[in-house]
Amino acid sequence: MTDTTHAGQAGIEYPPEAVPPPPPRRPGVSGTLRNSWRQLTSMRTALLLLFLLALAAVPGSLLPQRGLNAGKVQEFYAAHPTLAPLVDRLSGFNVFGAPWFAAIYLALFLSLAGCVLPRMWRQASGLRARPPAAPRHLRRLPSSATWAAVGDPVTVVDRYRSSLRGWRIDVRSEPDGSVALAGEKGFAKEAGNLLFHLSLLLLLVGVALGGLFGYKGNVLIKEGDAFSNTVAYYDTISPGRQFSPRQLAPFTVVLNDFRATYQPDGEPQTFGATVSYTPQPGVKQRAYDVRVNHPLQVDGAKLYLIGHGYALHFQVRGPDGKLAYDAAQPFLPRDASFASDGVVKVPDIPPGKDGKQRQLGFSGFFTPTTILGPKGLESGYPAARNPAVTLLAWQGDLGLDNGRPQSVYGLQTRGLHRVVDAAGKPATKTLRPGETLTLPGGAGAITFVGFSEFATFQITSDPGRQLALIAAILLIAGLLVSMRVRRRRIWLRVRLGNPSDGGRTVVEAGGLARNDPESFAEEFAGICARLGALPTAPDDGHQAAHDPATKEN
Amino acid sequence: MPVDLTLAHRSDTLLFLAVVVYSLAMLGFAAEFSFSRRAGVARALSRGELRRSRSPVRVGGGSADTELPQAPRTPPAGADVDTTGDHLGRLAVVLTGVAFALHAGSVVTRGLAAHRWPWGNMYEYSSMVALVATGAFLLLLTRERVRYLGAFVLLFVVLFLGLAGTVLYVPAGPLIPALQSYWIAIHVAAAITASGTFAVGAIITLLYLLRESYDRATAAGRRTRISSVGRLLPPAASLDRVAYRVHAFAFPLWTFAVVAGAIWAESAWGRYWGWDPKETWSFITWVIYAGYLHARATAGWRGRKAAMIALVGFTALTVDYYIVNIFLVGLHSYAGV
Ligand code: HEM
């Protein structure tokens, strides 16, 4: 590798720009392939692909994304019924999983590998190479100096060699009897740059591992309830492509208590969930405090607290006066003051006198701090200072037996009608804890017994996580080294002086900065001084940056 | 602990005073810049630079920087240096230091008033970014002759603080739970430092582009509207070099901020990367600045084109801050106004 092919700031050889491409002599298949490879691994292509990548990410932030918020995608469908399917076809709602997005980053990483691997090879062989021999005219270098020394050239060079710590040194004797020392520093710059780029590849591997073998799911747990880490317990689960349910660590979690505190203006202040968990069947139960920023880790899975709300305890009696329902039902918050919506479904009602079964359903609106707003009841504060639930009663077929899945948080009103009194007024009432709504016509009664809280958790497992973290750390380390290290070369030529020099030994020194040249003149002067010499007057035009204008620390 | 209202009020007053002093300093720099007779010196210097610009490098190939003219030198002895301008400039530096101290006082009292790190909402974040931008400028002053930057950096600082103190202002208060983590000290501090430094980088890059088009116009014998500013600026190569140094400092910091954010996201939300709008735009910003660093090493892209990329990067950073925080809902939304 000869120096004259170097180009660019770090003195690295960049394939197509620095070395003019060979004339297209061989138009055969292998020649075409070779040319395409050369194109792909060129700096220009890397630049282009970087831009494409940045550009391709933009729609991912502007269009609603399924993985982030499926509801927003539905809203988009409703608002733009003609445009939405087209956007969907182009993976617009899943930009970061889109084939065209993958094509861009895969091309970029292919280019990266093609560019970095040969450079690693060169770097490795460069480690053994001798620093380049001293040029004939050291005074023509950007920085140079001449001084006199005591001793014969070999001794002088030996002395200098030992005071140039941290430099790669090579000493050669020249035909005219002088001794030349070549020194080189800053190999770490290229090494750092390579480490940076290789870490990017490693990061991609880490991300891919997570995408293939990881999973992510959500569960809602009421205070006092337990959760077992099996697919059936999850409300939603999104597994990686190679995920198998057997990967789920067999732990169970019981939510003992959930607490939330709020500032006077209703902004949340602290959340915390006290849980007991069993890492594996047969192991002793342990306690843990799950908070925001403080997940529970079990067996490679992590359990995060992501939300909370109120679970309302109701008792429902049928026309026969017997208890038909006695349970707590989570109500999902609709705003920051925890006004919440929920339903109660009571399928097990005995048939009435006419022999027809009328199942009961209630849709409810819970307000932890109930106030009367301009549009009716609303919640004034997230904590339960004045809790009340407003219920509306329904009767008929809940539709639970028709095989179609339905949400536990909503009523399917197709088979239902409102329970009304003789005057045709719907049966509705706002209940405080302990109060009862008695349905007209002896249809039954519902009692709001009390309330507790629930917490929602996200459970994730990402086997690529550690690797990605290591890659990120290496990436930053490589970057810092690459951006900070300075590459320098110096040469010293020591010869016995002519009679005109007074017969003393003469040292000629020259130096060259391969990056950050503006600070070099000073460094060079420092090196010369350390070698025990006062540099001669600056060489006009070369010994340039010697004034404070380009001072640098 | 409740907010200390007296301290919070003092913080607001200090910021107001800082803006006033910043404005005075800006006027000082602007006066030095425009009234001084350095124009002649600058021209002579750039001629001198061009003479020196024949590549002096014989071995090891030309580096991007040495191929270009070098930085401005101190004016040759006996040059016609305008002392009034110089005095104004020195005064402006002192004023900037005073304003910086007032500004830092405002940030510290705000933190003490709310008993937390003073970067929990857009107002506080903006104030910190402006503080870092001024700090970066003052630091640069100790290493390079960059007083010409003063008027431009402080113009940015004053406008940015003006926007923060009016539109984005919120009274001091505690943090919401999602932000209560020591990661806020690390991740947000890194993002702030990188952003403030990128801002200074963008300003220098703009000046570089100005100077560069002035040079081209002059070479073609044309006069342009920007001539009056362009001829007062240091040589393009020097601007380009300083801009690169500033970006090269900010980029690893931004990288660190993004990585620290990912680590925090992992512990707060259960995934280290989820393409939330904030994450997406931080990524876009990072990729564009990586493109800038690449462009500087790519034949045919150095100089003007690379500078444009840096400005595109800063645009992405601005989108990341204003547009994403205010208009694009995501997990980071609470970082909002
Ligand atoms: C994932 C895509 C890539 C990213 C994010 C990236 C990022 C960067 C960054 C930030 C730098 C400046 C820091 C340093 O010098 O270490 C850099 C430098 C460099 N990159 Fe990349 N790069 C990518 C792909 C590539 C590819 C495909 C090539 C080969 C064509 C390449 C070749 C280089 C070279 C030669 C330098 C040194 C430039 C100089 O001398 O200043 N990179 N890259």
Coordinates of C-alpha atoms in Angstrom, one line a residue, chain A residues 28 66 78 86 119 165 193 221 233 236 253 290-291 327 362 406 419 487 519 539:
Chain A
G28 CA -18.0 -10.2 -19.0
R66 CA -50.2 -0.6 13.8
A78 CA -62.5 5.9 8.8
L86 CA -53.6 2.1 -0.8
R119 CA -10.4 -2.3 5.3
R165 CA 6.9 6.7 23.4
N193 CA -13.7 3.7 12.8
I221 CA -54.5 -7.9 36.8
Y233 CA -53.6 -15.4 30.4
T236 CA -52.8 -9.5 23.8
V253 CA -47.5 -13.2 39.8
V290 CA -43.1 -2.9 40.4
R291 CA -42.9 0.8 39.6
A327 CA -67.5 -10.1 41.0
F362 CA -75.3 -3.0 32.5
Q406 CA -66.7 -10.2 22.1
V419 CA -84.9 -2.0 30.7
R487 CA -2.7 10.5 12.9
S519 CA -3.0 21.8 15.6
D539 CA 10.2 27.6 7.5

